[in-house]
Amino acid sequence: MKLRLKKLRQQNWDTRTLTERKIIIAGALLVLPLAAYLLLWRPAHQAVSQLHKSLPQLRIQTGQMRIAAGQIEEIRHRPQLAVMDAEAVKAAIEVSAAKYQLQDTLTTLIAQEPAGVRLSISAISFEKWLIWLRELENSQHIRVDSIAITRLAQPGLVAVRATLTNGSTL
């Protein structure tokens, strides 16, 4: 390798006059800082400014990811829900209806296998219906599988036909 470099120097550098060598050195001294600026400093400076601009968004995303990770851990450690059979779902709905004083409004309450209940309510306040459903879902994990709501003539009252379930769908 040294021999090859020595040969290149002899062919290209040593054959030049002293004036040509000075011009080449002066040109290299001018071009080298310009090349360093264009190839090294300027791209790095632009990348830093872009990173400064994107940093707040990245911090927001990091916060969202931490929140999601916490939710995932919470769900992972949450106990698995016990699936009730249709009679147990019916009993839970009856107890909850008594608690909310809705047993007189329930016109139909029929257990449906494997884990559902078909119910009808002749007249109930829509707000009270939603509150009762939330309580059923939160306390007994009973949710709506299908529903038909009919508005009644009296403002705020509805008639409800629904199938409620715990576990798999019917």
PDB file of C-alpha atoms in Angstrom:
ATOM      1  CA  MET A   1       0.000   0.000   0.000  1.00  0.00           C
ATOM      2  CA  LYS A   2       2.815   2.401   0.882  1.00  0.00           C
ATOM      3  CA  LEU A   3       4.510   1.627  -2.379  1.00  0.00           C
ATOM      4  CA  ARG A   4       1.373   2.417  -4.320  1.00  0.00           C
ATOM      5  CA  LEU A   5       0.885   5.724  -2.490  1.00  0.00           C
ATOM      6  CA  LYS A   6       4.499   6.612  -3.112  1.00  0.00           C
ATOM      7  CA  LYS A   7       4.036   5.861  -6.815  1.00  0.00           C
ATOM      8  CA  LEU A   8       0.855   8.002  -6.997  1.00  0.00           C
ATOM      9  CA  ARG A   9       2.653  10.879  -5.257  1.00  0.00           C
ATOM     10  CA  GLN A  10       5.532  10.684  -7.653  1.00  0.00           C
ATOM     11  CA  GLN A  11       3.229  10.640 -10.686  1.00  0.00           C
ATOM     12  CA  ASN A  12       0.788  13.362  -9.590  1.00  0.00           C
ATOM     13  CA  TRP A  13       2.348  15.555  -6.909  1.00  0.00           C
ATOM     14  CA  ASP A  14       6.051  15.557  -7.512  1.00  0.00           C
ATOM     15  CA  THR A  15       5.581  16.368 -11.181  1.00  0.00           C
ATOM     16  CA  ARG A  16       3.798  19.636 -10.304  1.00  0.00           C
ATOM     17  CA  THR A  17       5.605  22.944 -10.056  1.00  0.00           C
ATOM     18  CA  LEU A  18       5.828  24.780  -6.756  1.00  0.00           C
ATOM     19  CA  THR A  19       3.184  27.305  -7.901  1.00  0.00           C
ATOM     20  CA  GLU A  20       0.741  24.550  -8.844  1.00  0.00           C
ATOM     21  CA  ARG A  21       1.282  22.873  -5.477  1.00  0.00           C
ATOM     22  CA  LYS A  22       0.558  26.160  -3.641  1.00  0.00           C
ATOM     23  CA  ILE A  23      -2.618  26.704  -5.684  1.00  0.00           C
ATOM     24  CA  ILE A  24      -3.797  23.136  -4.964  1.00  0.00           C
ATOM     25  CA  ILE A  25      -3.066  23.540  -1.225  1.00  0.00           C
ATOM     26  CA  ALA A  26      -4.846  26.938  -1.139  1.00  0.00           C
ATOM     27  CA  GLY A  27      -7.845  25.467  -3.005  1.00  0.00           C
ATOM     28  CA  ALA A  28      -7.948  22.501  -0.603  1.00  0.00           C
ATOM     29  CA  LEU A  29      -7.854  24.878   2.373  1.00  0.00           C
ATOM     30  CA  LEU A  30     -10.834  26.772   0.925  1.00  0.00           C
ATOM     31  CA  VAL A  31     -12.846  23.712  -0.169  1.00  0.00           C
ATOM     32  CA  LEU A  32     -12.251  21.614   2.962  1.00  0.00           C
ATOM     33  CA  PRO A  33     -14.127  23.926   5.394  1.00  0.00           C
ATOM     34  CA  LEU A  34     -16.910  24.414   2.840  1.00  0.00           C
ATOM     35  CA  ALA A  35     -17.231  20.656   2.362  1.00  0.00           C
ATOM     36  CA  ALA A  36     -17.181  20.101   6.132  1.00  0.00           C
ATOM     37  CA  TYR A  37     -19.947  22.715   6.524  1.00  0.00           C
ATOM     38  CA  LEU A  38     -22.145  21.288   3.741  1.00  0.00           C
ATOM     39  CA  LEU A  39     -21.577  17.611   4.495  1.00  0.00           C
ATOM     40  CA  LEU A  40     -21.276  17.531   8.304  1.00  0.00           C
ATOM     41  CA  TRP A  41     -22.386  20.601  10.236  1.00  0.00           C
ATOM     42  CA  ARG A  42     -25.411  21.777   8.209  1.00  0.00           C
ATOM     43  CA  PRO A  43     -27.222  18.376   8.076  1.00  0.00           C
ATOM     44  CA  ALA A  44     -26.543  17.818  11.764  1.00  0.00           C
ATOM     45  CA  HIS A  45     -27.831  21.299  12.642  1.00  0.00           C
ATOM     46  CA  GLN A  46     -31.002  20.751  10.576  1.00  0.00           C
ATOM     47  CA  ALA A  47     -31.578  17.363  12.231  1.00  0.00           C
ATOM     48  CA  VAL A  48     -31.251  18.924  15.686  1.00  0.00           C
ATOM     49  CA  SER A  49     -33.794  21.636  14.846  1.00  0.00           C
ATOM     50  CA  GLN A  50     -36.212  19.013  13.489  1.00  0.00           C
ATOM     51  CA  LEU A  51     -35.776  16.981  16.668  1.00  0.00           C
ATOM     52  CA  HIS A  52     -36.519  20.067  18.767  1.00  0.00           C
ATOM     53  CA  LYS A  53     -39.729  20.573  16.791  1.00  0.00           C
ATOM     54  CA  SER A  54     -40.851  16.939  17.092  1.00  0.00           C
ATOM     55  CA  LEU A  55     -39.883  16.527  20.764  1.00  0.00           C
ATOM     56  CA  PRO A  56     -43.193  17.820  22.248  1.00  0.00           C
ATOM     57  CA  GLN A  57     -45.210  15.440  20.045  1.00  0.00           C
ATOM     58  CA  LEU A  58     -42.936  12.554  21.003  1.00  0.00           C
ATOM     59  CA  ARG A  59     -43.388  13.391  24.690  1.00  0.00           C
ATOM     60  CA  ILE A  60     -47.176  13.369  24.234  1.00  0.00           C
ATOM     61  CA  GLN A  61     -46.972   9.985  22.496  1.00  0.00           C
ATOM     62  CA  THR A  62     -44.757   8.659  25.275  1.00  0.00           C
ATOM     63  CA  GLY A  63     -47.316   9.757  27.850  1.00  0.00           C
ATOM     64  CA  GLN A  64     -50.114   8.093  25.893  1.00  0.00           C
ATOM     65  CA  MET A  65     -48.084   4.898  25.640  1.00  0.00           C
ATOM     66  CA  ARG A  66     -47.440   4.911  29.392  1.00  0.00           C
ATOM     67  CA  ILE A  67     -51.154   5.351  30.064  1.00  0.00           C
ATOM     68  CA  ALA A  68     -51.961   2.517  27.646  1.00  0.00           C
ATOM     69  CA  ALA A  69     -49.339   0.295  29.279  1.00  0.00           C
ATOM     70  CA  GLY A  70     -50.920   0.962  32.669  1.00  0.00           C
ATOM     71  CA  GLN A  71     -54.345   0.095  31.310  1.00  0.00           C
ATOM     72  CA  ILE A  72     -52.984  -3.103  29.784  1.00  0.00           C
ATOM     73  CA  GLU A  73     -51.458  -4.125  33.110  1.00  0.00           C
ATOM     74  CA  GLU A  74     -54.734  -3.338  34.870  1.00  0.00           C
ATOM     75  CA  ILE A  75     -56.680  -5.475  32.403  1.00  0.00           C
ATOM     76  CA  ARG A  76     -54.097  -8.253  32.586  1.00  0.00           C
ATOM     77  CA  HIS A  77     -54.449  -8.488  36.370  1.00  0.00           C
ATOM     78  CA  ARG A  78     -58.232  -8.144  36.358  1.00  0.00           C
ATOM     79  CA  PRO A  79     -59.923 -11.378  37.363  1.00  0.00           C
ATOM     80  CA  GLN A  80     -61.790 -13.265  34.675  1.00  0.00           C
ATOM     81  CA  LEU A  81     -65.530 -12.815  34.859  1.00  0.00           C
ATOM     82  CA  ALA A  82     -67.622 -15.760  35.888  1.00  0.00           C
ATOM     83  CA  VAL A  83     -70.192 -16.635  33.275  1.00  0.00           C
ATOM     84  CA  MET A  84     -73.609 -17.088  34.859  1.00  0.00           C
ATOM     85  CA  ASP A  85     -76.233 -19.383  33.469  1.00  0.00           C
ATOM     86  CA  ALA A  86     -79.620 -18.017  32.364  1.00  0.00           C
ATOM     87  CA  GLU A  87     -81.333 -18.620  35.726  1.00  0.00           C
ATOM     88  CA  ALA A  88     -78.542 -16.843  37.621  1.00  0.00           C
ATOM     89  CA  VAL A  89     -78.776 -13.887  35.226  1.00  0.00           C
ATOM     90  CA  LYS A  90     -82.548 -13.797  35.746  1.00  0.00           C
ATOM     91  CA  ALA A  91     -82.118 -13.869  39.528  1.00  0.00           C
ATOM     92  CA  ALA A  92     -79.521 -11.085  39.403  1.00  0.00           C
ATOM     93  CA  ILE A  93     -81.861  -8.943  37.278  1.00  0.00           C
ATOM     94  CA  GLU A  94     -84.759  -9.566  39.684  1.00  0.00           C
ATOM     95  CA  VAL A  95     -82.631  -8.519  42.681  1.00  0.00           C
ATOM     96  CA  SER A  96     -81.403  -5.418  40.883  1.00  0.00           C
ATOM     97  CA  ALA A  97     -84.929  -4.538  39.712  1.00  0.00           C
ATOM     98  CA  ALA A  98     -86.146  -4.780  43.320  1.00  0.00           C
ATOM     99  CA  LYS A  99     -83.268  -2.555  44.449  1.00  0.00           C
ATOM    100  CA  TYR A 100     -84.229   0.057  41.852  1.00  0.00           C
ATOM    101  CA  GLN A 101     -87.965  -0.470  42.479  1.00  0.00           C
ATOM    102  CA  LEU A 102     -88.568  -1.666  38.924  1.00  0.00           C
ATOM    103  CA  GLN A 103     -90.177  -5.047  39.649  1.00  0.00           C
ATOM    104  CA  ASP A 104     -93.689  -3.662  38.933  1.00  0.00           C
ATOM    105  CA  THR A 105     -92.622  -2.293  35.537  1.00  0.00           C
ATOM    106  CA  LEU A 106     -91.122  -5.596  34.355  1.00  0.00           C
ATOM    107  CA  THR A 107     -93.867  -7.214  32.294  1.00  0.00           C
ATOM    108  CA  THR A 108     -91.774 -10.090  30.942  1.00  0.00           C
ATOM    109  CA  LEU A 109     -88.679 -11.742  32.394  1.00  0.00           C
ATOM    110  CA  ILE A 110     -87.827 -15.043  30.702  1.00  0.00           C
ATOM    111  CA  ALA A 111     -84.530 -16.929  31.004  1.00  0.00           C
ATOM    112  CA  GLN A 112     -82.922 -17.924  27.697  1.00  0.00           C
ATOM    113  CA  GLU A 113     -80.100 -20.418  27.467  1.00  0.00           C
ATOM    114  CA  PRO A 114     -77.122 -20.282  27.643  1.00  0.00           C
ATOM    115  CA  ALA A 115     -76.705 -17.055  29.646  1.00  0.00           C
ATOM    116  CA  GLY A 116     -79.448 -14.617  28.729  1.00  0.00           C
ATOM    117  CA  VAL A 117     -82.756 -13.132  29.785  1.00  0.00           C
ATOM    118  CA  ARG A 118     -85.474 -11.613  27.624  1.00  0.00           C
ATOM    119  CA  LEU A 119     -87.310  -8.786  29.350  1.00  0.00           C
ATOM    120  CA  SER A 120     -90.009  -6.266  28.587  1.00  0.00           C
ATOM    121  CA  ILE A 121     -90.768  -3.052  30.435  1.00  0.00           C
ATOM    122  CA  SER A 122     -94.058  -1.315  29.740  1.00  0.00           C
ATOM    123  CA  ALA A 123     -93.059   2.193  30.830  1.00  0.00           C
ATOM    124  CA  ILE A 124     -89.843   3.490  32.358  1.00  0.00           C
ATOM    125  CA  SER A 125     -87.965   6.765  32.416  1.00  0.00           C
ATOM    126  CA  PHE A 126     -85.231   6.579  29.809  1.00  0.00           C
ATOM    127  CA  GLU A 127     -82.746   8.011  32.287  1.00  0.00           C
ATOM    128  CA  LYS A 128     -83.676   5.435  34.923  1.00  0.00           C
ATOM    129  CA  TRP A 129     -83.327   2.671  32.298  1.00  0.00           C
ATOM    130  CA  LEU A 130     -79.781   3.811  31.450  1.00  0.00           C
ATOM    131  CA  ILE A 131     -78.802   4.086  35.117  1.00  0.00           C
ATOM    132  CA  TRP A 132     -80.147   0.591  35.794  1.00  0.00           C
ATOM    133  CA  LEU A 133     -78.313  -0.849  32.790  1.00  0.00           C
ATOM    134  CA  ARG A 134     -75.040   0.724  33.943  1.00  0.00           C
ATOM    135  CA  GLU A 135     -75.528  -0.751  37.405  1.00  0.00           C
ATOM    136  CA  LEU A 136     -76.226  -4.202  35.935  1.00  0.00           C
ATOM    137  CA  GLU A 137     -73.105  -4.025  33.805  1.00  0.00           C
ATOM    138  CA  ASN A 138     -70.861  -2.716  36.574  1.00  0.00           C
ATOM    139  CA  SER A 139     -72.045  -4.999  39.368  1.00  0.00           C
ATOM    140  CA  GLN A 140     -73.115  -8.190  37.566  1.00  0.00           C
ATOM    141  CA  HIS A 141     -71.388  -7.836  34.169  1.00  0.00           C
ATOM    142  CA  ILE A 142     -74.749  -8.185  32.486  1.00  0.00           C
ATOM    143  CA  ARG A 143     -74.906  -6.350  29.177  1.00  0.00           C
ATOM    144  CA  VAL A 144     -77.415  -5.704  26.417  1.00  0.00           C
ATOM    145  CA  ASP A 145     -77.348  -8.208  23.588  1.00  0.00           C
ATOM    146  CA  SER A 146     -80.290  -6.782  21.641  1.00  0.00           C
ATOM    147  CA  ILE A 147     -82.772  -4.018  22.367  1.00  0.00           C
ATOM    148  CA  ALA A 148     -85.860  -2.288  21.014  1.00  0.00           C
ATOM    149  CA  ILE A 149     -86.894   1.006  22.644  1.00  0.00           C
ATOM    150  CA  THR A 150     -90.208   2.683  21.867  1.00  0.00           C
ATOM    151  CA  ARG A 151     -90.942   6.269  22.850  1.00  0.00           C
ATOM    152  CA  LEU A 152     -94.214   6.698  24.721  1.00  0.00           C
ATOM    153  CA  ALA A 153     -96.613   9.634  24.566  1.00  0.00           C
ATOM    154  CA  GLN A 154     -95.558  10.931  27.969  1.00  0.00           C
ATOM    155  CA  PRO A 155     -92.235  12.833  27.673  1.00  0.00           C
ATOM    156  CA  GLY A 156     -89.216  10.937  28.989  1.00  0.00           C
ATOM    157  CA  LEU A 157     -90.930   7.540  29.159  1.00  0.00           C
ATOM    158  CA  VAL A 158     -90.094   4.581  26.951  1.00  0.00           C
ATOM    159  CA  ALA A 159     -91.156   0.972  26.515  1.00  0.00           C
ATOM    160  CA  VAL A 160     -88.286  -1.483  26.337  1.00  0.00           C
ATOM    161  CA  ARG A 161     -87.851  -4.986  24.931  1.00  0.00           C
ATOM    162  CA  ALA A 162     -84.335  -6.297  25.424  1.00  0.00           C
ATOM    163  CA  THR A 163     -82.204  -9.380  25.701  1.00  0.00           C
ATOM    164  CA  LEU A 164     -79.578  -9.125  28.409  1.00  0.00           C
ATOM    165  CA  THR A 165     -76.667 -11.533  28.665  1.00  0.00           C
ATOM    166  CA  ASN A 166     -73.669 -12.422  30.792  1.00  0.00           C
ATOM    167  CA  GLY A 167     -70.857 -14.062  28.902  1.00  0.00           C
ATOM    168  CA  SER A 168     -71.107 -15.235  25.323  1.00  0.00           C
ATOM    169  CA  THR A 169     -73.789 -13.919  22.998  1.00  0.00           C
ATOM    170  CA  LEU A 170     -76.927 -15.898  22.492  1.00  0.00           C
TER     171      LEU A 170
END
